[in-house]
């Protein structure tokens, strides 16, 4: 019955400039995560595990690979009502503009949503890591009698200026809201949180960008075409206008990975002994495209805290605290530490490898005698022999033709060729 009540809407985000160059040729939801997944797999998997199987993904930038991934991954029975459909920004006789913000994107797609019967619209973000029982949130929304429910996460004073901060009353209804407050404005914005959260100083409630709207309420708040963003306009206006806005407090793992640094740290955290984001949860596993790949082959390599995806050929000396994506190749006497290697889309043939060796050009993967740390190696990059890449705080941000540095992390671009004996960092 829940599937008939709820329509899920996943926001693909804007240009994703803070994640460049990972978003230079793909949308944010299509960025590879955890070696074998895409970011969009996270909210879709959460929905499916909660029997919410009617989903729209809204996007407008670089959506080709996202379209392909969803088409090849999420296929349901022809006799069910389940679907995952892409809605890219489109010009219509009534509208000639691109999506201007999160709320505007939902507004422009409403004519698609109205084709379905539903009581609640569940708005999700396409660039977050979490494993959340959405059923509990929907149940809390119904019991509270709210018009709108916002998922909230307790955060510290250091984190609070990066989020929309909410203040709730004794019944968990939101009375005030401020978008990204300055540190000096935080006193007085503390909320009632659990003892565990108080013990670690997480006393401010941040909006997670996950919302439930009653259908009529969503139609009403989106009728004002001058508002374009949920966090900056729709939610504050709803609170001040007297709408019943409920705060659903969630204290489990949640990470907004909208920057290179947060993306990098979230991926490497998956290699921890007991990671906060559990890829090995039988009930909440992450669903993704099924690929026919050979098992990974490891040749005389010391592996420590590493996630190794399928279809890899690893001959390096040391791979430590790394996430290795599908079809990765690492040459002899090479060391990788604190690195996310995304892998490649295809294998090179033996003839192509021979041609590379003949011409003295690197082939796809990491060559021999390399030393790489604190880096993201994009898909299909070609790193030659004797290359050194050492990211760290000593590096200033920079953009080049083949790599960028963001917050000390070296990101080798998609299909970039790093010639033998190159040193970065």
Short mmCIF file of C-alpha atoms in Angstrom, two decimals:
data_model
loop_
_atom_site.label_atom_id
_atom_site.label_comp_id
_atom_site.label_asym_id
_atom_site.label_seq_id
_atom_site.Cartn_x
_atom_site.Cartn_y
_atom_site.Cartn_z
CA UNK A 1 0.00 0.00 0.00
CA UNK A 2 2.89 2.38 0.70
CA UNK A 3 3.97 2.26 -2.92
CA UNK A 4 0.52 3.50 -3.96
CA UNK A 5 0.67 6.39 -1.48
CA UNK A 6 4.14 7.76 -2.24
CA UNK A 7 5.79 9.13 -5.36
CA UNK A 8 9.57 9.50 -4.99
CA UNK A 9 11.39 12.38 -6.68
CA UNK A 10 15.20 12.27 -6.75
CA UNK A 11 16.93 15.59 -7.46
CA UNK A 12 19.94 15.25 -9.72
CA UNK A 13 21.41 18.58 -8.72
CA UNK A 14 22.84 21.40 -10.80
CA UNK A 15 26.11 21.61 -12.67
CA UNK A 16 28.02 20.07 -9.78
CA UNK A 17 30.89 22.52 -10.08
CA UNK A 18 32.23 21.63 -6.63
CA UNK A 19 32.70 18.05 -7.83
CA UNK A 20 34.52 18.94 -11.03
CA UNK A 21 36.27 17.34 -12.86
CA UNK A 22 34.18 14.30 -11.83
CA UNK A 23 31.10 16.09 -13.19
CA UNK A 24 32.68 17.54 -16.32
CA UNK A 25 31.20 14.77 -18.48
CA UNK A 26 28.50 13.24 -16.25
CA UNK A 27 25.78 14.42 -13.89
CA UNK A 28 26.29 14.22 -10.11
CA UNK A 29 24.04 11.17 -9.65
CA UNK A 30 26.14 9.28 -12.21
CA UNK A 31 29.48 9.76 -10.39
CA UNK A 32 31.02 6.36 -9.47
CA UNK A 33 31.13 5.60 -5.75
CA UNK A 34 32.50 2.65 -3.78
CA UNK A 35 34.23 1.13 -6.81
CA UNK A 36 31.17 -0.38 -8.49
CA UNK A 37 28.17 1.86 -7.76
CA UNK A 38 26.82 5.22 -8.91
CA UNK A 39 25.61 7.91 -6.50
CA UNK A 40 22.07 7.55 -7.79
CA UNK A 41 22.06 3.92 -6.62
CA UNK A 42 21.95 5.14 -3.00
CA UNK A 43 18.53 6.88 -2.97
CA UNK A 44 17.06 4.36 -5.42
CA UNK A 45 18.18 1.44 -3.23
CA UNK A 46 16.77 3.14 -0.13
CA UNK A 47 13.44 3.51 -1.89
CA UNK A 48 13.30 -0.07 -3.19
CA UNK A 49 14.16 -1.55 0.22
CA UNK A 50 11.25 0.47 1.64
CA UNK A 51 8.83 -0.72 -1.06
CA UNK A 52 8.79 2.69 -2.74
CA UNK A 53 9.10 1.69 -6.38
CA UNK A 54 7.72 4.65 -8.31
CA UNK A 55 10.64 7.02 -8.84
CA UNK A 56 11.53 9.98 -11.01
CA UNK A 57 15.12 11.26 -11.29
CA UNK A 58 15.31 14.95 -12.27
CA UNK A 59 18.41 16.15 -14.09
CA UNK A 60 19.52 18.55 -16.79
CA UNK A 61 23.32 18.44 -17.06
CA UNK A 62 25.37 15.68 -18.72
CA UNK A 63 22.61 13.11 -18.30
CA UNK A 64 23.61 10.59 -21.01
CA UNK A 65 25.58 8.22 -18.76
CA UNK A 66 22.93 8.51 -16.04
CA UNK A 67 20.23 7.58 -18.54
CA UNK A 68 22.27 4.58 -19.66
CA UNK A 69 22.96 3.40 -16.11
CA UNK A 70 19.33 3.60 -15.01
CA UNK A 71 18.05 1.96 -18.20
CA UNK A 72 20.48 -0.95 -17.83
CA UNK A 73 20.00 -1.36 -14.08
CA UNK A 74 16.44 -0.84 -12.90
CA UNK A 75 14.11 -3.09 -14.84
CA UNK A 76 10.89 -4.19 -13.19
CA UNK A 77 8.13 -6.59 -14.18
CA UNK A 78 5.87 -5.38 -16.98
CA UNK A 79 2.93 -6.28 -14.74
CA UNK A 80 3.96 -4.04 -11.82
CA UNK A 81 3.60 -0.30 -11.32
CA UNK A 82 7.29 0.05 -10.46
CA UNK A 83 9.53 2.37 -12.48
CA UNK A 84 12.62 4.57 -12.31
CA UNK A 85 12.33 7.26 -14.99
CA UNK A 86 14.63 10.12 -15.92
CA UNK A 87 13.07 13.56 -16.34
CA UNK A 88 15.55 15.89 -18.00
CA UNK A 89 14.84 19.60 -18.23
CA UNK A 90 12.75 20.30 -21.30
CA UNK A 91 11.30 23.31 -23.01
CA UNK A 92 7.54 23.28 -23.44
CA UNK A 93 5.02 25.77 -24.87
CA UNK A 94 4.37 26.90 -21.28
CA UNK A 95 7.98 27.06 -20.19
CA UNK A 96 11.11 28.05 -22.10
CA UNK A 97 13.70 27.91 -19.30
CA UNK A 98 15.99 25.31 -17.72
CA UNK A 99 15.54 24.27 -14.11
CA UNK A 100 16.38 27.30 -11.97
CA UNK A 101 16.59 25.48 -8.63
CA UNK A 102 15.33 22.45 -6.70
CA UNK A 103 11.77 23.69 -6.31
CA UNK A 104 11.61 24.96 -9.88
CA UNK A 105 12.74 21.55 -11.15
CA UNK A 106 9.87 19.84 -9.30
CA UNK A 107 7.43 22.53 -10.46
CA UNK A 108 8.38 22.09 -14.12
CA UNK A 109 7.87 18.33 -13.88
CA UNK A 110 4.55 18.40 -12.05
CA UNK A 111 2.56 17.56 -15.17
CA UNK A 112 4.39 14.22 -15.22
CA UNK A 113 3.73 13.59 -11.52
CA UNK A 114 0.04 14.39 -11.83
CA UNK A 115 -0.43 11.40 -14.11
CA UNK A 116 -0.09 9.19 -11.03
CA UNK A 117 -2.19 8.69 -7.96
CA UNK A 118 -0.29 9.52 -4.77
CA UNK A 119 -0.85 11.15 -1.39
CA UNK A 120 2.73 12.12 -0.59
CA UNK A 121 5.70 13.34 -2.60
CA UNK A 122 9.04 12.15 -1.19
CA UNK A 123 11.86 14.50 -2.27
CA UNK A 124 15.37 13.00 -2.12
CA UNK A 125 18.83 14.21 -3.05
CA UNK A 126 20.99 12.40 -5.59
CA UNK A 127 24.36 13.14 -3.99
CA UNK A 128 24.20 11.79 -0.44
CA UNK A 129 25.26 8.59 1.32
CA UNK A 130 22.81 7.14 3.83
CA UNK A 131 20.85 4.00 4.69
CA UNK A 132 17.59 5.24 6.08
CA UNK A 133 14.29 3.58 6.96
CA UNK A 134 12.07 5.83 4.87
CA UNK A 135 9.01 3.91 6.06
CA UNK A 136 9.57 5.24 9.59
CA UNK A 137 9.78 8.80 8.29
CA UNK A 138 6.56 8.42 6.29
CA UNK A 139 4.80 6.88 9.31
CA UNK A 140 5.97 9.77 11.51
CA UNK A 141 4.68 12.23 8.90
CA UNK A 142 1.26 10.61 8.89
CA UNK A 143 1.00 10.37 12.68
CA UNK A 144 2.02 13.99 13.18
CA UNK A 145 -0.63 15.29 10.78
CA UNK A 146 2.04 17.49 9.18
CA UNK A 147 1.76 19.26 5.84
CA UNK A 148 5.50 18.91 5.27
CA UNK A 149 8.13 16.76 7.01
CA UNK A 150 11.85 17.49 6.85
CA UNK A 151 14.49 14.89 7.76
CA UNK A 152 17.00 16.44 10.15
CA UNK A 153 20.44 15.40 11.34
CA UNK A 154 22.14 16.65 14.54
CA UNK A 155 25.39 18.46 13.66
CA UNK A 156 28.11 20.26 15.58
CA UNK A 157 28.71 24.02 15.76
CA UNK A 158 31.61 23.58 13.33
CA UNK A 159 29.37 21.87 10.75
CA UNK A 160 26.25 23.99 11.24
CA UNK A 161 27.23 26.96 9.00
CA UNK A 162 27.22 24.61 6.01
CA UNK A 163 23.55 23.65 6.42
CA UNK A 164 20.06 24.96 6.84
CA UNK A 165 19.49 24.89 10.63
CA UNK A 166 16.07 24.23 12.16
CA UNK A 167 14.56 24.90 15.58
CA UNK A 168 11.72 22.64 16.76
CA UNK A 169 9.17 22.87 19.55
CA UNK A 170 8.37 20.19 22.15
CA UNK A 171 6.30 18.29 19.59
CA UNK A 172 9.05 18.32 16.92
CA UNK A 173 7.30 20.89 14.74
CA UNK A 174 9.68 23.38 13.16
CA UNK A 175 9.17 26.97 14.30
CA UNK A 176 12.18 28.73 12.82
CA UNK A 177 14.69 28.06 10.06
CA UNK A 178 17.92 29.74 8.98
CA UNK A 179 19.95 28.93 5.88
CA UNK A 180 23.71 28.48 6.50
CA UNK A 181 24.01 30.72 9.59
CA UNK A 182 27.28 32.38 10.54
CA UNK A 183 29.10 30.81 13.49
CA UNK A 184 28.46 33.85 15.70
CA UNK A 185 24.70 33.56 15.05
CA UNK A 186 24.43 29.98 16.33
CA UNK A 187 23.82 30.55 20.08
CA UNK A 188 20.14 29.93 20.79
CA UNK A 189 19.67 27.58 17.83
CA UNK A 190 20.39 24.43 19.86
CA UNK A 191 17.65 21.77 19.78
CA UNK A 192 16.62 18.85 21.95
CA UNK A 193 18.65 15.84 20.76
CA UNK A 194 19.49 12.44 22.22
CA UNK A 195 22.07 12.05 24.98
CA UNK A 196 24.42 10.35 22.50
CA UNK A 197 24.31 13.40 20.23
CA UNK A 198 24.76 15.81 23.14
CA UNK A 199 27.82 13.87 24.28
CA UNK A 200 29.59 14.60 20.98
CA UNK A 201 28.41 18.19 20.73
CA UNK A 202 25.91 17.64 17.92
CA UNK A 203 23.11 19.88 19.19
CA UNK A 204 22.00 21.71 16.04
CA UNK A 205 19.42 20.21 13.69
CA UNK A 206 20.43 20.42 10.04
CA UNK A 207 18.11 19.85 7.12
CA UNK A 208 19.16 16.72 5.20
CA UNK A 209 17.44 17.89 2.02
CA UNK A 210 14.93 15.02 2.33
CA UNK A 211 11.28 16.15 2.40
CA UNK A 212 7.77 14.71 2.43
CA UNK A 213 5.00 16.92 1.05
CA UNK A 214 1.29 16.22 1.12
CA UNK A 215 0.24 16.33 -2.52
CA UNK A 216 -2.11 19.30 -2.17
CA UNK A 217 0.41 21.19 -0.09
CA UNK A 218 3.15 20.70 -2.68
CA UNK A 219 0.87 21.95 -5.43
CA UNK A 220 0.03 24.97 -3.30
CA UNK A 221 3.58 25.97 -2.32
CA UNK A 222 4.83 25.53 -5.89
CA UNK A 223 2.07 27.70 -7.34
CA UNK A 224 4.20 30.78 -6.63
CA UNK A 225 6.49 30.71 -9.66
CA UNK A 226 8.88 33.27 -8.15
CA UNK A 227 10.23 30.68 -5.69
CA UNK A 228 12.89 28.36 -7.09
CA UNK A 229 14.57 26.60 -4.14
CA UNK A 230 13.24 24.39 -1.34
CA UNK A 231 15.86 25.21 1.29
CA UNK A 232 16.10 28.94 0.70
CA UNK A 233 12.48 29.81 -0.06
CA UNK A 234 9.82 27.08 0.03
CA UNK A 235 10.60 25.71 3.51
CA UNK A 236 11.09 29.10 5.27
CA UNK A 237 7.94 30.47 3.60
CA UNK A 238 5.95 27.40 4.64
CA UNK A 239 7.03 27.81 8.27
CA UNK A 240 6.25 31.54 8.43
CA UNK A 241 2.91 31.10 6.67
CA UNK A 242 1.67 28.67 9.34
CA UNK A 243 2.07 25.35 7.54
CA UNK A 244 2.57 22.37 9.85
CA UNK A 245 6.23 21.51 9.19
CA UNK A 246 7.49 18.51 11.15
CA UNK A 247 11.13 17.69 11.89
CA UNK A 248 11.95 13.99 11.65
CA UNK A 249 15.20 13.47 13.53
CA UNK A 250 17.58 10.90 12.03
CA UNK A 251 20.79 10.02 13.86
CA UNK A 252 22.18 7.32 11.58
CA UNK A 253 24.96 7.72 9.03
CA UNK A 254 24.41 10.50 6.50
CA UNK A 255 27.00 12.28 4.42
CA UNK A 256 26.51 15.05 1.91
CA UNK A 257 29.22 14.42 -0.69
CA UNK A 258 28.93 17.52 -2.82
CA UNK A 259 32.66 18.41 -2.75
CA UNK A 260 35.82 16.61 -3.84
CA UNK A 261 37.06 16.42 -0.24
CA UNK A 262 33.83 14.99 1.19
CA UNK A 263 33.53 12.60 -1.77
CA UNK A 264 37.11 11.40 -1.30
CA UNK A 265 36.80 10.94 2.46
CA UNK A 266 33.45 9.16 2.22
CA UNK A 267 34.83 6.65 -0.27
CA UNK A 268 38.01 5.90 1.70
CA UNK A 269 35.91 5.55 4.88
CA UNK A 270 34.35 2.49 3.26
CA UNK A 271 37.65 0.68 3.87
CA UNK A 272 37.42 1.05 7.68
CA UNK A 273 37.14 -2.13 9.76
CA UNK A 274 33.57 -1.24 10.66
CA UNK A 275 32.51 1.51 8.24
CA UNK A 276 29.66 3.80 9.20
CA UNK A 277 28.14 3.18 5.77
CA UNK A 278 27.68 -0.57 5.59
CA UNK A 279 28.00 -2.11 2.11
CA UNK A 280 27.60 -5.59 3.63
CA UNK A 281 24.11 -5.14 5.08
CA UNK A 282 21.86 -7.96 3.85
CA UNK A 283 18.69 -5.93 4.34
CA UNK A 284 19.97 -2.60 2.99
CA UNK A 285 22.47 -3.59 0.32
CA UNK A 286 23.17 -1.13 -2.47
CA UNK A 287 21.65 -2.20 -5.77
CA UNK A 288 23.44 -1.48 -9.01
CA UNK A 289 24.01 -2.69 -12.54
CA UNK A 290 24.87 -6.37 -12.85
CA UNK A 291 28.00 -6.83 -14.97
CA UNK A 292 29.47 -9.99 -16.43
CA UNK A 293 33.08 -9.56 -15.33
CA UNK A 294 35.83 -12.04 -14.47
CA UNK A 295 37.05 -12.31 -10.88
CA UNK A 296 39.88 -10.00 -9.92
CA UNK A 297 43.42 -11.37 -10.24
CA UNK A 298 46.04 -10.42 -7.64
CA UNK A 299 49.74 -11.03 -8.29
CA UNK A 300 52.13 -10.76 -5.31
CA UNK A 301 50.35 -7.69 -3.91
CA UNK A 302 49.98 -6.74 -0.25
CA UNK A 303 46.43 -5.56 0.34
CA UNK A 304 45.43 -3.65 3.47
CA UNK A 305 42.04 -2.02 4.09
CA UNK A 306 41.17 -2.17 0.41
CA UNK A 307 37.94 -2.61 -1.50
CA UNK A 308 38.63 -4.46 -4.75
CA UNK A 309 35.92 -4.50 -7.42
CA UNK A 310 35.43 -7.18 -10.07
CA UNK A 311 37.56 -7.64 -13.16
CA UNK A 312 40.82 -6.15 -11.86
CA UNK A 313 44.40 -7.21 -12.60
CA UNK A 314 46.61 -6.15 -9.70
CA UNK A 315 50.38 -6.65 -9.76
CA UNK A 316 51.49 -3.78 -7.52
CA UNK A 317 53.55 -4.13 -4.35
CA UNK A 318 51.20 -2.38 -1.89
CA UNK A 319 47.55 -1.28 -2.03
CA UNK A 320 46.62 0.33 1.28
CA UNK A 321 43.38 2.10 2.24
CA UNK A 322 42.20 2.24 -1.33
CA UNK A 323 38.99 1.72 -3.27
CA UNK A 324 39.73 -0.01 -6.59
CA UNK A 325 37.03 0.21 -9.24
CA UNK A 326 36.00 -2.29 -11.90
CA UNK A 327 38.52 -3.37 -14.57
CA UNK A 328 41.44 -1.61 -12.84
CA UNK A 329 44.97 -2.56 -13.86
CA UNK A 330 47.97 -1.82 -11.62
CA UNK A 331 51.51 -2.64 -12.75
CA UNK A 332 54.44 -4.26 -10.93
CA UNK A 333 56.36 -2.56 -8.11
CA UNK A 334 53.64 0.09 -7.72
CA UNK A 335 52.30 1.46 -4.43
CA UNK A 336 48.86 3.00 -3.94
CA UNK A 337 47.81 4.52 -0.63
CA UNK A 338 44.72 6.57 0.27
CA UNK A 339 43.53 6.48 -3.32
CA UNK A 340 40.24 5.95 -5.10
CA UNK A 341 40.89 4.37 -8.50
CA UNK A 342 37.64 4.30 -10.50
CA UNK A 343 38.78 1.74 -13.07
CA UNK A 344 37.79 1.66 -16.72
CA UNK A 345 34.78 1.15 -18.98
CA UNK A 346 36.40 -1.49 -21.19
CA UNK A 347 39.44 -3.74 -21.41
CA UNK A 348 42.10 -2.95 -23.93
CA UNK A 349 42.86 -5.76 -26.34
CA UNK A 350 46.30 -7.37 -26.43
CA UNK A 351 46.83 -5.68 -29.79
CA UNK A 352 46.05 -2.27 -28.30
CA UNK A 353 48.43 -2.90 -25.41
CA UNK A 354 51.16 -3.97 -27.84
CA UNK A 355 50.59 -0.79 -29.86
CA UNK A 356 50.95 1.33 -26.72
CA UNK A 357 54.21 -0.42 -25.83
CA UNK A 358 55.48 0.06 -29.38
CA UNK A 359 54.72 3.79 -29.28
CA UNK A 360 55.95 4.23 -25.72
CA UNK A 361 52.56 5.52 -24.53
CA UNK A 362 50.84 4.42 -21.29
CA UNK A 363 47.91 2.06 -21.55
CA UNK A 364 44.76 2.25 -19.43
CA UNK A 365 45.46 1.86 -15.72
CA UNK A 366 48.53 2.49 -13.57
CA UNK A 367 51.96 1.49 -14.85
CA UNK A 368 54.98 -0.04 -13.12
CA UNK A 369 57.15 1.46 -10.37
CA UNK A 370 54.58 4.16 -9.53
CA UNK A 371 53.98 5.75 -6.14
CA UNK A 372 50.51 7.28 -5.69
CA UNK A 373 48.80 8.65 -2.57
CA UNK A 374 45.93 10.98 -1.67
CA UNK A 375 44.49 10.87 -5.17
CA UNK A 376 41.40 10.12 -7.22
CA UNK A 377 42.15 8.37 -10.50
CA UNK A 378 39.20 8.94 -12.82
CA UNK A 379 37.92 6.27 -15.17
CA UNK A 380 40.01 5.32 -18.20
CA UNK A 381 43.07 7.35 -17.21
CA UNK A 382 46.46 6.15 -18.46
CA UNK A 383 49.35 6.51 -16.03
CA UNK A 384 52.80 5.61 -17.31
CA UNK A 385 55.71 3.90 -15.55
CA UNK A 386 57.70 5.58 -12.77
CA UNK A 387 55.01 8.18 -12.05
CA UNK A 388 54.80 9.81 -8.63
CA UNK A 389 51.57 11.44 -7.43
CA UNK A 390 51.56 12.70 -3.87
CA UNK A 391 48.54 14.69 -2.75
CA UNK A 392 48.48 16.51 0.55
CA UNK A 393 47.90 19.80 2.32
CA UNK A 394 51.15 21.12 0.91
CA UNK A 395 49.54 21.43 -2.53
CA UNK A 396 47.67 24.53 -3.66
CA UNK A 397 44.50 24.21 -5.71
CA UNK A 398 45.27 24.08 -9.41
CA UNK A 399 43.63 23.12 -12.70
CA UNK A 400 45.62 21.62 -15.59
CA UNK A 401 44.76 19.75 -18.78
CA UNK A 402 45.28 16.34 -17.15
CA UNK A 403 44.63 16.82 -13.44
CA UNK A 404 43.29 19.18 -10.78
CA UNK A 405 44.11 19.64 -7.11
CA UNK A 406 41.28 20.33 -4.66
CA UNK A 407 41.91 20.56 -0.90
CA UNK A 408 45.17 18.67 -1.32
CA UNK A 409 43.59 15.83 -3.30
CA UNK A 410 45.00 15.19 -6.77
CA UNK A 411 42.28 14.22 -9.25
CA UNK A 412 43.50 12.71 -12.52
CA UNK A 413 40.92 13.48 -15.20
CA UNK A 414 38.91 11.00 -17.23
CA UNK A 415 41.01 9.53 -20.08
CA UNK A 416 43.99 11.68 -19.07
CA UNK A 417 47.43 10.45 -20.13
CA UNK A 418 50.18 10.92 -17.55
CA UNK A 419 53.51 10.30 -19.27
CA UNK A 420 56.25 8.09 -17.75
CA UNK A 421 58.52 9.69 -15.10
CA UNK A 422 55.99 12.46 -14.32
CA UNK A 423 55.96 13.80 -10.76
CA UNK A 424 52.91 15.55 -9.28
CA UNK A 425 53.16 16.90 -5.75
#
